[in-house]
Coordinates of N, CA and C in Angstrom, one line a residue:
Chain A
X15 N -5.9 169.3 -3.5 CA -6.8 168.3 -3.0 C -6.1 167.0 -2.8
X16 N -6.0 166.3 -1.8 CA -5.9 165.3 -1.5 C -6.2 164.0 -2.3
X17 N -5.4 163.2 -2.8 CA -6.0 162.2 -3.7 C -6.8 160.9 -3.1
X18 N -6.1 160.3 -2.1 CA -6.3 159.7 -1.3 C -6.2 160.0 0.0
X19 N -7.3 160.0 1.1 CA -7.4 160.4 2.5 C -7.9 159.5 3.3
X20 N -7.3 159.6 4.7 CA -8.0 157.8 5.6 C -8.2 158.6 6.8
X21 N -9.2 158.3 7.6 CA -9.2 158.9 8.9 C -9.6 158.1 9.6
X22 N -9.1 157.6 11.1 CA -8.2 159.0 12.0 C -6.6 158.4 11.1
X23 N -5.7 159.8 11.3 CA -4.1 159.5 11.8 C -3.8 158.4 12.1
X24 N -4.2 158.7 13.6 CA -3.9 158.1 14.8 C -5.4 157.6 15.4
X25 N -4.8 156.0 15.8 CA -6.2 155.7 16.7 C -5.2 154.4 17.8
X26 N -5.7 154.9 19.1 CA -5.0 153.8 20.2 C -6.6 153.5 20.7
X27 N -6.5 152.8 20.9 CA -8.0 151.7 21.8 C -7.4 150.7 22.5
X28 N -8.1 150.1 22.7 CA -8.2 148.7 23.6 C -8.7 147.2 23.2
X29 N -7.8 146.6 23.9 CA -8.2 145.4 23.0 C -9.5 144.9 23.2
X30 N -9.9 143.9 22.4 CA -11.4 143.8 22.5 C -12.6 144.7 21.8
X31 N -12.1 146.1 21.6 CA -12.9 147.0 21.6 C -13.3 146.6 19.6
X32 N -13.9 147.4 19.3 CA -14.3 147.2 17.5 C -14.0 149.0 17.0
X33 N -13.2 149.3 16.0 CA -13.0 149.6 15.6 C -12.9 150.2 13.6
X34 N -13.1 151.6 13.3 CA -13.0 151.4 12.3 C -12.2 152.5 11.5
X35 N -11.5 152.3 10.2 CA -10.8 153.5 9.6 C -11.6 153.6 8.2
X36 N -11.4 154.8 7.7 CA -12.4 155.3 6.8 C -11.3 155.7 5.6
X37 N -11.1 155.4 4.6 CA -10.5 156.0 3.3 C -11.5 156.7 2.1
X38 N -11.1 156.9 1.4 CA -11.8 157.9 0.3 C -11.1 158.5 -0.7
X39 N -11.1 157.9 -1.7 CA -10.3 158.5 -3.0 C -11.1 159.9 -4.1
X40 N -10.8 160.5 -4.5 CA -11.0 161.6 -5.1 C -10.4 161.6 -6.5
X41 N -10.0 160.1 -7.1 CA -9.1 160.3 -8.4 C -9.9 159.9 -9.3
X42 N -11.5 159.3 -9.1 CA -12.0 158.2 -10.3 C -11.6 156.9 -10.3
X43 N -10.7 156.4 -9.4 CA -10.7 154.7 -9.9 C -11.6 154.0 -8.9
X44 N -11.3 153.0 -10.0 CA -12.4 151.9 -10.4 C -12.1 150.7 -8.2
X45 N -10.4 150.7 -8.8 CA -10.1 149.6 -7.6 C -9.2 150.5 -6.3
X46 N -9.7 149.9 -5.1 CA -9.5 150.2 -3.7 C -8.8 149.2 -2.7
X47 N -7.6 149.7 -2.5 CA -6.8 148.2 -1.5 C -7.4 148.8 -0.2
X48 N -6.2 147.5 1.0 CA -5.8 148.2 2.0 C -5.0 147.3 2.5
X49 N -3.6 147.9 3.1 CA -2.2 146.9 3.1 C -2.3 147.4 5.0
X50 N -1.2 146.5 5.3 CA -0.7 146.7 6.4 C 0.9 146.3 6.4
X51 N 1.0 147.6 7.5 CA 2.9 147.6 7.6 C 2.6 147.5 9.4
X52 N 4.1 145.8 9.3 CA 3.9 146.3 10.5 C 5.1 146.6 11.4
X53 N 5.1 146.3 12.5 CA 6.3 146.6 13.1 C 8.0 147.1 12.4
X54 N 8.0 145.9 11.7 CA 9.5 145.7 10.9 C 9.0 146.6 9.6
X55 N 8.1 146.9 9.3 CA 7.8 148.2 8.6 C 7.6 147.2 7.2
X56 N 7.7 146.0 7.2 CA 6.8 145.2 6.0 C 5.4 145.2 5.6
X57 N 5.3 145.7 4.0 CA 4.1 145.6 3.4 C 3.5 144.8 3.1
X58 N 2.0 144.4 3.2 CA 1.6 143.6 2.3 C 0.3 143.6 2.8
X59 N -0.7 143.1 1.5 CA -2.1 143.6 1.0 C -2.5 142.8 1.6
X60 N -3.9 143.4 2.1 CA -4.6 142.7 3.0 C -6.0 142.3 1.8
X61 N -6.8 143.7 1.5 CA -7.8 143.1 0.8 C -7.5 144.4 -0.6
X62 N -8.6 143.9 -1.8 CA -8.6 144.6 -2.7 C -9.8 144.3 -3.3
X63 N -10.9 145.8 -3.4 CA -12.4 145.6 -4.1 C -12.0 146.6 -5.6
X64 N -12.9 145.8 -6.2 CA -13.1 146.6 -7.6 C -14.5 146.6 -7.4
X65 N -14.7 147.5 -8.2 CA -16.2 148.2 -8.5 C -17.0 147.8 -7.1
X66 N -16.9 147.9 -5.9 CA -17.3 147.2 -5.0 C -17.5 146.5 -4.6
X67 N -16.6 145.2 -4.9 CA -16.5 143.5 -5.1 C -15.3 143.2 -4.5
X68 N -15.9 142.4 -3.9 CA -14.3 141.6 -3.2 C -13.5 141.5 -4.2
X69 N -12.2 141.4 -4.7 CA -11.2 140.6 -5.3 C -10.2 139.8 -4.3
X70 N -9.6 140.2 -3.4 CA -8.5 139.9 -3.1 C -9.0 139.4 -1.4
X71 N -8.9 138.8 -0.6 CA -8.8 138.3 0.7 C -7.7 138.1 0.7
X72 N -6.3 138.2 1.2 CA -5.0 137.8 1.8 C -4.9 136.8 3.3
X73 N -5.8 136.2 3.1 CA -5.6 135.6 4.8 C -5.9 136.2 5.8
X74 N -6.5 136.5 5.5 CA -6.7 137.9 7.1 C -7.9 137.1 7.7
X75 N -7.5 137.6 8.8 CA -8.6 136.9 9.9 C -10.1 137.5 9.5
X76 N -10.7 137.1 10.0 CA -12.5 137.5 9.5 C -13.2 138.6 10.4
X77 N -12.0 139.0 11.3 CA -12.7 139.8 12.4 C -12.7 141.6 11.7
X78 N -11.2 141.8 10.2 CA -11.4 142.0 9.5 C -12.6 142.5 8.6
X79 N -13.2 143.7 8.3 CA -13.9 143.3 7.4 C -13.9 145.0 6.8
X80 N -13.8 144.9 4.8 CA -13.7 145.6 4.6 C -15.6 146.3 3.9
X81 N -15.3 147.3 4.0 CA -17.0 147.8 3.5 C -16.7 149.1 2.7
X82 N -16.8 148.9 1.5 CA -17.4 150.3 0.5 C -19.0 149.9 0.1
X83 N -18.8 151.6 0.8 CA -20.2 152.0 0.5 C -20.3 152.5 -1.0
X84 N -19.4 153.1 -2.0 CA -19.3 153.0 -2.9 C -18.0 153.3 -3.6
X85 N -17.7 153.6 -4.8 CA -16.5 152.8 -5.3 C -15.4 153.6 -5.0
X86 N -15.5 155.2 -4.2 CA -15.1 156.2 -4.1 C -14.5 155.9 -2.2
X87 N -14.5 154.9 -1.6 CA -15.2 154.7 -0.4 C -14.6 153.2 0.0
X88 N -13.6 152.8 0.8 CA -13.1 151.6 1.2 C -12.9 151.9 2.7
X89 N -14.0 151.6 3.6 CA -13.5 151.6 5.1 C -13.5 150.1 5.9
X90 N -12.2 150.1 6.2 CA -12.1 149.1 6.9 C -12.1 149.0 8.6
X91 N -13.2 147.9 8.8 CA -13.8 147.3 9.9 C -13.3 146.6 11.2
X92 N -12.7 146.7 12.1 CA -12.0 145.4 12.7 C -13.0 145.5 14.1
X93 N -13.0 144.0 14.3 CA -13.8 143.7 15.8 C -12.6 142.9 16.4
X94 N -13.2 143.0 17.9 CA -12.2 142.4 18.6 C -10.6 142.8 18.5
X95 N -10.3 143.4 18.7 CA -9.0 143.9 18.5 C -7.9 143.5 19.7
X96 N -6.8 142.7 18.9 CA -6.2 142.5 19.5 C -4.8 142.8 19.3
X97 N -3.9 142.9 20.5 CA -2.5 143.5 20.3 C -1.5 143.1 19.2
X98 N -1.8 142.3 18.2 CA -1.4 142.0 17.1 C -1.7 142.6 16.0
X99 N -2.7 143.5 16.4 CA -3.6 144.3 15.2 C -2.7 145.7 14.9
X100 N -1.6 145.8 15.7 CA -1.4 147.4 16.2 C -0.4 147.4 15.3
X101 N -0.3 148.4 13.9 CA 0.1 148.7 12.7 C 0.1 149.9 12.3
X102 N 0.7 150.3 10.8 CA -0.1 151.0 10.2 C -0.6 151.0 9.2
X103 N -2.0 150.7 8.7 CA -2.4 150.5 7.7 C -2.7 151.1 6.6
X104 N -2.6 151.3 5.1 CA -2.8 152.1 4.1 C -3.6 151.7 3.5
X105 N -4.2 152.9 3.0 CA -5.0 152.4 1.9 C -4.6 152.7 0.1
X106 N -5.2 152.5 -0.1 CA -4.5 152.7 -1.9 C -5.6 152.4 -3.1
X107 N -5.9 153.5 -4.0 CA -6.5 153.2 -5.3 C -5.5 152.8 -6.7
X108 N -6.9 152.5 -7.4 CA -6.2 152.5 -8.8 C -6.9 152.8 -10.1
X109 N -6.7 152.4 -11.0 CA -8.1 152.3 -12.2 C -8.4 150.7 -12.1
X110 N -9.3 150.3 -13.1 CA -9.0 148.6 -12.9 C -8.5 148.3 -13.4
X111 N -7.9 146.7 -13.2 CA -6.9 146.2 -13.9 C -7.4 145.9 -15.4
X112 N -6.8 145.6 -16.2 CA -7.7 145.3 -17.7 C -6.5 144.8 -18.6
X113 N -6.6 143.1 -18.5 CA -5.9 142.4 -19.2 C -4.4 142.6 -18.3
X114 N -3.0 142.6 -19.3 CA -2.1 142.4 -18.9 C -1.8 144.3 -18.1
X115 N -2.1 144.8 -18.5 CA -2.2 146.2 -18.0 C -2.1 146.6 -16.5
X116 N -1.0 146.7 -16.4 CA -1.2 146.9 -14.7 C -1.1 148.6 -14.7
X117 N -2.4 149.3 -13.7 CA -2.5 150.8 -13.0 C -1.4 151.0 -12.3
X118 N -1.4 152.2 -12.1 CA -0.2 152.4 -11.1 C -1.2 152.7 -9.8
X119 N -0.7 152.3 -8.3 CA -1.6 152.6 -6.8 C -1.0 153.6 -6.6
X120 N -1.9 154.3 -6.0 CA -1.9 155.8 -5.1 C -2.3 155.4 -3.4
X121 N -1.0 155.9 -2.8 CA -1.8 155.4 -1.3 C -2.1 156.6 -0.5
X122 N -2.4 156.7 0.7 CA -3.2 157.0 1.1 C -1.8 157.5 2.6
X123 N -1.8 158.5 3.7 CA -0.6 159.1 4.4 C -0.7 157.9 5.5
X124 N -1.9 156.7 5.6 CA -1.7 156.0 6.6 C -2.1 156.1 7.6
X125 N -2.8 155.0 8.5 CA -3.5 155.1 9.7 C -2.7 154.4 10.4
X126 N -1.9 155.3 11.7 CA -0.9 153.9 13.0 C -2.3 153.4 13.6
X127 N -2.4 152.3 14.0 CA -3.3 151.7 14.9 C -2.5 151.3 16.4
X128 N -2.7 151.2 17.6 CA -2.0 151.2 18.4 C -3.5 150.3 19.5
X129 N -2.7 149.2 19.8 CA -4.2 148.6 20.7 C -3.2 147.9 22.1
X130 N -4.2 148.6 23.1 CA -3.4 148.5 24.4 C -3.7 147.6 25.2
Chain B
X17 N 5.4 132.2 -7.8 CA 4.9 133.0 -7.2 C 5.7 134.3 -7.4
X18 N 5.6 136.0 -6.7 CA 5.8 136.8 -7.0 C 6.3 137.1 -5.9
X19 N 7.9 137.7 -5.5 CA 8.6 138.3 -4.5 C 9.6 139.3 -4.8
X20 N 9.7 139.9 -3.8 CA 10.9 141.0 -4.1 C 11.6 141.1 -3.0
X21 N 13.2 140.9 -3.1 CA 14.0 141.0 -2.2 C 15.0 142.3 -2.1
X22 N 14.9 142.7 -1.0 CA 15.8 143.8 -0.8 C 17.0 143.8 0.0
X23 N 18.2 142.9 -0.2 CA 19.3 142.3 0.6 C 19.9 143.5 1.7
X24 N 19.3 144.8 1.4 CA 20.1 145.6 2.7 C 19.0 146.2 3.6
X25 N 18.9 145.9 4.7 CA 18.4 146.1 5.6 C 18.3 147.6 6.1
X26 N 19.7 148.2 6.0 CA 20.4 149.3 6.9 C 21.2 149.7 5.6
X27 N 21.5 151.3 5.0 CA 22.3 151.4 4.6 C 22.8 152.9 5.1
X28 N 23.9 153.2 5.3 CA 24.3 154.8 5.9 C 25.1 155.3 5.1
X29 N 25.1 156.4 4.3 CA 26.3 157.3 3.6 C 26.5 158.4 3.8
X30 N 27.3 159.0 3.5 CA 27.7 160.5 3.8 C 27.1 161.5 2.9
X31 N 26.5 162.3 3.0 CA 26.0 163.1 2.3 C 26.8 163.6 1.0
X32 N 26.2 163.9 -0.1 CA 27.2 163.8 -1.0 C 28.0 162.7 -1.9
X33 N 27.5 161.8 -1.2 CA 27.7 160.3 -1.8 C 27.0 159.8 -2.4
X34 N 27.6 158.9 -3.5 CA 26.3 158.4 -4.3 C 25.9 157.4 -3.4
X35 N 24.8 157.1 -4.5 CA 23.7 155.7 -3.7 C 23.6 154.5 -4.7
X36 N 22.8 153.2 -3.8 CA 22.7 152.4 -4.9 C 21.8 151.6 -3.4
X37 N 20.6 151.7 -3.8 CA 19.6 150.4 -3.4 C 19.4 149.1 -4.4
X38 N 19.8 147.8 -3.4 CA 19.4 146.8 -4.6 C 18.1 146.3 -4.5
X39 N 17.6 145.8 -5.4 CA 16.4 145.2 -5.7 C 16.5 143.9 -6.7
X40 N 15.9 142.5 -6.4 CA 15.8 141.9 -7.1 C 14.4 141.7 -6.8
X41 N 14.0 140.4 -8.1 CA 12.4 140.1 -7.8 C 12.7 138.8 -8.4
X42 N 11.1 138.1 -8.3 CA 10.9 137.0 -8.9 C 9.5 137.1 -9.5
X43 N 9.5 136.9 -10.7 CA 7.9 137.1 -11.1 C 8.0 136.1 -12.7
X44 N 6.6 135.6 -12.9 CA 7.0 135.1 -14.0 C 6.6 135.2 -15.1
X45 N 6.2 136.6 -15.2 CA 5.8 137.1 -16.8 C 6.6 138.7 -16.8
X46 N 6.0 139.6 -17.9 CA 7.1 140.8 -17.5 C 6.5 141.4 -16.5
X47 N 7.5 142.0 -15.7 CA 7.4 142.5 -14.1 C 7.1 144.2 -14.6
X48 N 6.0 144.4 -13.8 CA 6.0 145.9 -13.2 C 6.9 146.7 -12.2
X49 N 7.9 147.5 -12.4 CA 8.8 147.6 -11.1 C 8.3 149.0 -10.4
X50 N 8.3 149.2 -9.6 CA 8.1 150.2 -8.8 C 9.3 150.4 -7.6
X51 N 9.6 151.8 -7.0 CA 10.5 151.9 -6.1 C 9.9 152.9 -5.1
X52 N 9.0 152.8 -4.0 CA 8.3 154.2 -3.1 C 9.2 154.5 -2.1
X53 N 8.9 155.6 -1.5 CA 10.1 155.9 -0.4 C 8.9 156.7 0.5
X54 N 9.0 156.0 1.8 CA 8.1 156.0 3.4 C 9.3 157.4 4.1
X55 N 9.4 158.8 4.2 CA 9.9 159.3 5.2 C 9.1 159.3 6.3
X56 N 10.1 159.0 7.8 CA 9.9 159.1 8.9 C 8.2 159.4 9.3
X57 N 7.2 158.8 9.7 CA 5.8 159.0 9.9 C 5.1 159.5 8.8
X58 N 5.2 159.0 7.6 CA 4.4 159.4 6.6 C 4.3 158.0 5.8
X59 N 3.2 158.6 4.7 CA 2.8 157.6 3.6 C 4.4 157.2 2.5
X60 N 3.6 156.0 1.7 CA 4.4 156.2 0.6 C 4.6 157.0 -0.8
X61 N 5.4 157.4 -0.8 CA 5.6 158.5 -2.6 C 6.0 157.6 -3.2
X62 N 5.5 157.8 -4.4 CA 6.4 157.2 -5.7 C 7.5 157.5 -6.1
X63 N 8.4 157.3 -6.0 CA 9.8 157.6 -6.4 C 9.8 157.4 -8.3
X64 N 9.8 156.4 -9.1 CA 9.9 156.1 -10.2 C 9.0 154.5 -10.5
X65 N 8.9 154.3 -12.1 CA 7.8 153.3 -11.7 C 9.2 152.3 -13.2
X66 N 8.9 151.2 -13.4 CA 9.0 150.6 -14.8 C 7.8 149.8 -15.5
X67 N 7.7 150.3 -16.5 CA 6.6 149.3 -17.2 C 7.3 148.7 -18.5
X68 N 7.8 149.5 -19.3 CA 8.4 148.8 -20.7 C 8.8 150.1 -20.8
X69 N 9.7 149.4 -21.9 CA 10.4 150.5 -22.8 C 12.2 150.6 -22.2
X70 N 12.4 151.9 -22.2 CA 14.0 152.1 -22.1 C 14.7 151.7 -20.1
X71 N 15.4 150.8 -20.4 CA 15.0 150.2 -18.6 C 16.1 151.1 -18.2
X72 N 16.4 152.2 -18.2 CA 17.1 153.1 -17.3 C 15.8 153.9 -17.1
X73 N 15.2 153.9 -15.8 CA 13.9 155.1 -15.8 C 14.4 156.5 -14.8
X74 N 14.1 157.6 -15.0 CA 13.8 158.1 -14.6 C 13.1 158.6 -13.2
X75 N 13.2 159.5 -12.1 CA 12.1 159.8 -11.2 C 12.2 161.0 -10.1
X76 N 11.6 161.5 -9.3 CA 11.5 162.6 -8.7 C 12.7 162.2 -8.0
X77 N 13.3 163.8 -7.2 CA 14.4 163.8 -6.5 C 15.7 163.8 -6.7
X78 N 15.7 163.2 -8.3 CA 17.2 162.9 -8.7 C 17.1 161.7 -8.9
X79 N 16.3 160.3 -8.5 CA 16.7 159.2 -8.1 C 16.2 158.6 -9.7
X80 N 16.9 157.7 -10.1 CA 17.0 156.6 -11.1 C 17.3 155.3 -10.6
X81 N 16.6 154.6 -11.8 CA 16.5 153.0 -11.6 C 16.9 152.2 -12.8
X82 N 17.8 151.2 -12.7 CA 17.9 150.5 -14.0 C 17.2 148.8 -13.8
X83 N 16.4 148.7 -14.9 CA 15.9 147.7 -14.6 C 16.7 146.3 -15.5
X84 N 17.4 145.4 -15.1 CA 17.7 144.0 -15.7 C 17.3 142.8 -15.4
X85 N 17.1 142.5 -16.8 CA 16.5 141.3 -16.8 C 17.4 140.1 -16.1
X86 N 18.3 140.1 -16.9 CA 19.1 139.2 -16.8 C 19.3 138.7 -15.6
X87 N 19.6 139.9 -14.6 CA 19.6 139.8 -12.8 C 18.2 139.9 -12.4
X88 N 17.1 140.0 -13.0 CA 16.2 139.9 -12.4 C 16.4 141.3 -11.3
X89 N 16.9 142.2 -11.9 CA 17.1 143.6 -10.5 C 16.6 144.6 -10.8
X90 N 16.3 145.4 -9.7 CA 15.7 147.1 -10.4 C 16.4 147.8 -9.4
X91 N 17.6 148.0 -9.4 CA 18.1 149.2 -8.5 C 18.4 150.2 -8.7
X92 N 17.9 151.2 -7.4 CA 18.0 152.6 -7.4 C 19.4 152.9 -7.2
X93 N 19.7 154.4 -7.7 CA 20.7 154.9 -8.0 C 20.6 156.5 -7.4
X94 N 21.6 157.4 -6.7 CA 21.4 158.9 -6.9 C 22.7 158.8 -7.2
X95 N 23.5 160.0 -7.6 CA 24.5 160.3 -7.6 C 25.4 161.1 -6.4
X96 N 24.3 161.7 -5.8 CA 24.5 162.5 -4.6 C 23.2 162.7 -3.7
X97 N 23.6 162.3 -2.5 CA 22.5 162.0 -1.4 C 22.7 163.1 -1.0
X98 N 21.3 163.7 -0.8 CA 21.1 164.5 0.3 C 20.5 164.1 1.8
X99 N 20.9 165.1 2.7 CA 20.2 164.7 4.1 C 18.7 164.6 4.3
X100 N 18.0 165.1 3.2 CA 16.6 164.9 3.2 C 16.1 164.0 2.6
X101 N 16.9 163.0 2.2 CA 16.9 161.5 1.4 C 16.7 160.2 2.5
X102 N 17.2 161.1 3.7 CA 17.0 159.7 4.9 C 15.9 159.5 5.2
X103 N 15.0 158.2 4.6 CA 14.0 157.9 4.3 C 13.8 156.0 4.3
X104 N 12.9 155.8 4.3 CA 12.6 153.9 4.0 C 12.3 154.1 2.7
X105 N 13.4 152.8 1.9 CA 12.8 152.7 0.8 C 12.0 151.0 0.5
X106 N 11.3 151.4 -0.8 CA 10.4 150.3 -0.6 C 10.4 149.8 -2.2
X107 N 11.1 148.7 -2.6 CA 10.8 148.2 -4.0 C 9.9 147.4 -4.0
X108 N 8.5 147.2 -5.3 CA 7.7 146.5 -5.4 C 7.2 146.1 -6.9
X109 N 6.6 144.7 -6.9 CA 6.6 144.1 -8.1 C 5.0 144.5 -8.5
X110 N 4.7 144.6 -9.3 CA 3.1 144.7 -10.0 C 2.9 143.7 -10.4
X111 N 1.8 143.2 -10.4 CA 1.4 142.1 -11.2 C -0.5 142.0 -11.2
X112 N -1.0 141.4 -12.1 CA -2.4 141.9 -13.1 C -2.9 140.6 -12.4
X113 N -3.5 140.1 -10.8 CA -4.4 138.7 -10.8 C -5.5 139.3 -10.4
X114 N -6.4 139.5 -11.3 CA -8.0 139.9 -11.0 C -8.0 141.6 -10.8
X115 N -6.9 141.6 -10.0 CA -6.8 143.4 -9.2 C -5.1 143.6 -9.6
X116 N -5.1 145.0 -9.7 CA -3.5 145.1 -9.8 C -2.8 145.0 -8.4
X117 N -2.3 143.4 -8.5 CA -1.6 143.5 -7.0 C -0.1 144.0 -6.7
X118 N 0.6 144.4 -5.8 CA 1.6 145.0 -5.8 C 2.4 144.2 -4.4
X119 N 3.1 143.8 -4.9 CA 4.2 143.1 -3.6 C 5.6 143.6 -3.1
X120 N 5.6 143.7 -1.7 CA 6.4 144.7 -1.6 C 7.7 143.9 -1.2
X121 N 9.0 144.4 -0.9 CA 10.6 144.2 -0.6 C 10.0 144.7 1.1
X122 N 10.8 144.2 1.7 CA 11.0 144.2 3.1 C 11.7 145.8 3.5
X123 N 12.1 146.5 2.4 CA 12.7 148.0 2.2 C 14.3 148.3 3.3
X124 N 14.3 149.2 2.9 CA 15.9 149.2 3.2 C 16.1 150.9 3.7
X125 N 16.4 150.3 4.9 CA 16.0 151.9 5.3 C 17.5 153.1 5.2
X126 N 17.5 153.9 4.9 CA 18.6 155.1 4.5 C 19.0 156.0 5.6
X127 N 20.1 156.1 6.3 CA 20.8 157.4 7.0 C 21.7 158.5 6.5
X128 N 21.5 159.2 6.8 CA 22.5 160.1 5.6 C 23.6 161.1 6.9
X129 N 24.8 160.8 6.9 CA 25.8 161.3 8.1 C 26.3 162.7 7.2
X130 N 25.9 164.1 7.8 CA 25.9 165.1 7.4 C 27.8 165.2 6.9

């Protein structure tokens, strides 16, 4: 079984258009990222919900938006899409953090986004 | 703040050669180390992780990591590369702010000349 899974693969659209990718963990944790790599193949975290709660916003634009439906469940939203957006984004669980204790993330095979 | 640098960009060896990715970081309490490795259109794996304890770790493939303080480094090691090792690698720091965040190295990508 798959620990972590995000669908589509692959998604190319058009700019302007709204868009969305769907993740889903199967491990029991508590917390849910979602990073983006882009071009030059650099990572870094975009958002991160615990128990269904925002934690983490990294700057990201607001067009951005992430939504779990529940704690099993982190799909991320994007409107307006523009040629800047075209990546590949992962997503990643964990258990929650608790005190100095850091979980180890499990990611997810990755969605390219491609906007034309 | 929390970063990780990974000073090689590009590295190429001959199969059967050892290896050595470097890694430093900057963090300012004890660091979580992590090393994942991205092959060609895929996700990341975990290669080996550090938390405490003995800083020579262990991890899938062959590949080992020694973690120092002193240099602030966590670099990977094989002893013999294989051609199935040509891969992006990716060191990253852990750290506990609200959520377990993980900050990644700019990674260093691997060719292996048969």
């Amino acid at each position: 079984d798959t620990a972590v899974s995000q669908t589509p693969k692959y998604l190319v659209t058009q700019m302007g258009n709204d868009k969305s990718i769907k993740c889903e963990q199967n491990l029991g944790h508590d917390t849910m990222y979602w990073y983006k790599q882009d071009s030059k193949k650099f990572l870094k975290i975009m958002f991160s919900y615990n128990n269904k709660e925002l934690i983490i916003n990294e700057t990201v634009p607001n067009r951005f938006s992430p939504k779990s439906p529940d704690k099993a469940h982190l799909n991320l939203h994007i409107n307006s899409l523009e040629l800047g957006d075209s990546a590949v984004y992962f997503c990643a669980s964990s258990r929650v953090a608790t005190g100095p204790n850091y979980n180890e993330q499990f990611f997810g095979p990755g969605t390219r986004l491609t906007v034309l | 703040a929390q970063s990780v640098t990974q000073p090689d960009i590009h590295i190429t060896v001959s199969e059967g050669a050892s290896l050595e990715l470097r890694c430093n970081y900057s963090y300012g309490a004890t660091p979580y180390l992590f090393w994942y490795v991205q092959s060609p259109g895929q996700g990341l794996q975990l290669l080996l992780k550090y938390f405490s304890g003995d800083t020579l770790v262990q991890g899938i493939k062959g590949f080992e990591a020694e973690f120092k303080r002193s240099q602030s480094s966590f670099n990977l090691r094989k002893p013999s590369v294989h051609w199935s090792d040509a891969a992006e690698y990716f060191c990253a720091v852990g750290a506990v702010t609200g959520a377990n965040n993980l900050f990644f190295g700019t990674g260093t990508r691997l060719t292996v000349i048969p």
